């Protein structure tokens, strides 16, 4: 996924446990783990705001965009073809 989550970095900087953060934000440790490990498909702005308030940081400290390597997504031996055509 091109969005990387750096909650673990902020937890380490604040010397805070996942359980403590979950309690202070008002979400379950399991849901925080899903978010922290990058498996979440979405995050509510209210949750993001609460995370930022508790961790005293900005949203950009928790989330960052990483470019995906387009070549890694293609099967081995596949060649690029123009839309609507097939590769030789």
Coordinates of C-alpha atoms in Angstrom, one line a residue:
X1 CA 0.0 0.0 0.0
X2 CA 1.4 3.4 -0.8
X3 CA 0.4 4.9 2.5
X4 CA 2.9 4.0 5.3
X5 CA 1.9 4.4 8.9
X6 CA 4.5 5.5 11.4
X7 CA 2.6 5.3 14.7
X8 CA 5.3 2.9 16.1
X9 CA 7.9 5.7 15.5
X10 CA 5.8 8.2 17.5
X11 CA 5.1 5.6 20.2
X12 CA 8.8 5.1 20.6
X13 CA 9.5 8.8 20.7
X14 CA 6.9 9.3 23.4
X15 CA 7.9 6.2 25.3
X16 CA 4.3 5.0 25.2
X17 CA 2.8 1.5 24.9
X18 CA 0.2 0.5 22.3
X19 CA -2.2 -0.3 25.2
X20 CA -1.8 3.2 26.8
X21 CA -2.3 4.9 23.4
X22 CA -5.4 2.9 22.7
X23 CA -6.8 3.7 26.1
X24 CA -6.1 7.5 25.7
X25 CA -7.5 7.6 22.2
X26 CA -10.6 5.5 23.0
X27 CA -10.1 2.6 20.5
X28 CA -9.3 -1.0 21.1
X29 CA -5.7 -2.2 21.1
X30 CA -6.7 -4.6 18.3
X31 CA -8.0 -1.7 16.1
X32 CA -4.9 0.3 16.9
X33 CA -2.7 -2.6 15.9
X34 CA -4.5 -2.9 12.6
X35 CA -3.9 0.8 11.9
X36 CA -0.3 0.7 13.2
X37 CA 0.6 -2.3 11.1
X38 CA -0.7 -0.7 7.9
X39 CA -3.6 -3.2 7.4
X40 CA -6.4 -0.6 7.8
X41 CA -8.3 0.5 4.7
X42 CA -9.4 3.8 6.2
X43 CA -9.1 5.9 9.3
X44 CA -11.7 8.3 10.7
X45 CA -10.5 11.9 10.9
X46 CA -11.8 11.9 14.6
X47 CA -9.4 9.0 15.3
X48 CA -6.5 10.7 13.5
X49 CA -7.2 13.9 15.4
X50 CA -7.2 12.0 18.7
X51 CA -4.0 10.2 17.8
X52 CA -2.4 13.5 17.0
X53 CA -3.6 15.1 20.2
X54 CA -2.4 12.3 22.4
X55 CA 0.9 11.9 20.6
X56 CA 1.3 15.7 20.3
X57 CA 2.1 15.5 16.6
X58 CA 0.8 16.3 13.1
X59 CA -1.0 13.9 10.8
X60 CA 2.1 13.9 8.6
X61 CA 4.1 12.5 11.5
X62 CA 1.8 9.4 11.5
X63 CA 1.1 8.9 7.8
X64 CA 3.3 9.3 4.7
X65 CA 3.0 8.4 1.0
X66 CA 5.5 6.0 -0.6
X67 CA 5.6 5.5 -4.3
X68 CA 4.9 1.9 -5.4
X69 CA 7.5 0.3 -7.7
X70 CA 5.4 -0.2 -10.9
X71 CA 7.9 -2.8 -12.2
X72 CA 7.4 -4.9 -9.1
X73 CA 3.7 -5.1 -9.9
X74 CA 4.2 -6.7 -13.3
X75 CA 4.5 -10.5 -13.7
X76 CA 8.0 -11.7 -14.7
X77 CA 8.4 -11.6 -18.5
X78 CA 5.5 -9.3 -19.0
X79 CA 6.0 -6.4 -21.4
X80 CA 4.1 -3.1 -21.4
X81 CA 1.5 -2.8 -24.1
X82 CA -0.5 0.2 -25.2
X83 CA -4.0 0.3 -23.9
X84 CA -6.3 -1.9 -26.0
X85 CA -3.4 -3.9 -27.5
X86 CA -1.6 -7.0 -26.4
X87 CA 2.0 -7.4 -25.8
X88 CA 3.9 -9.5 -28.4

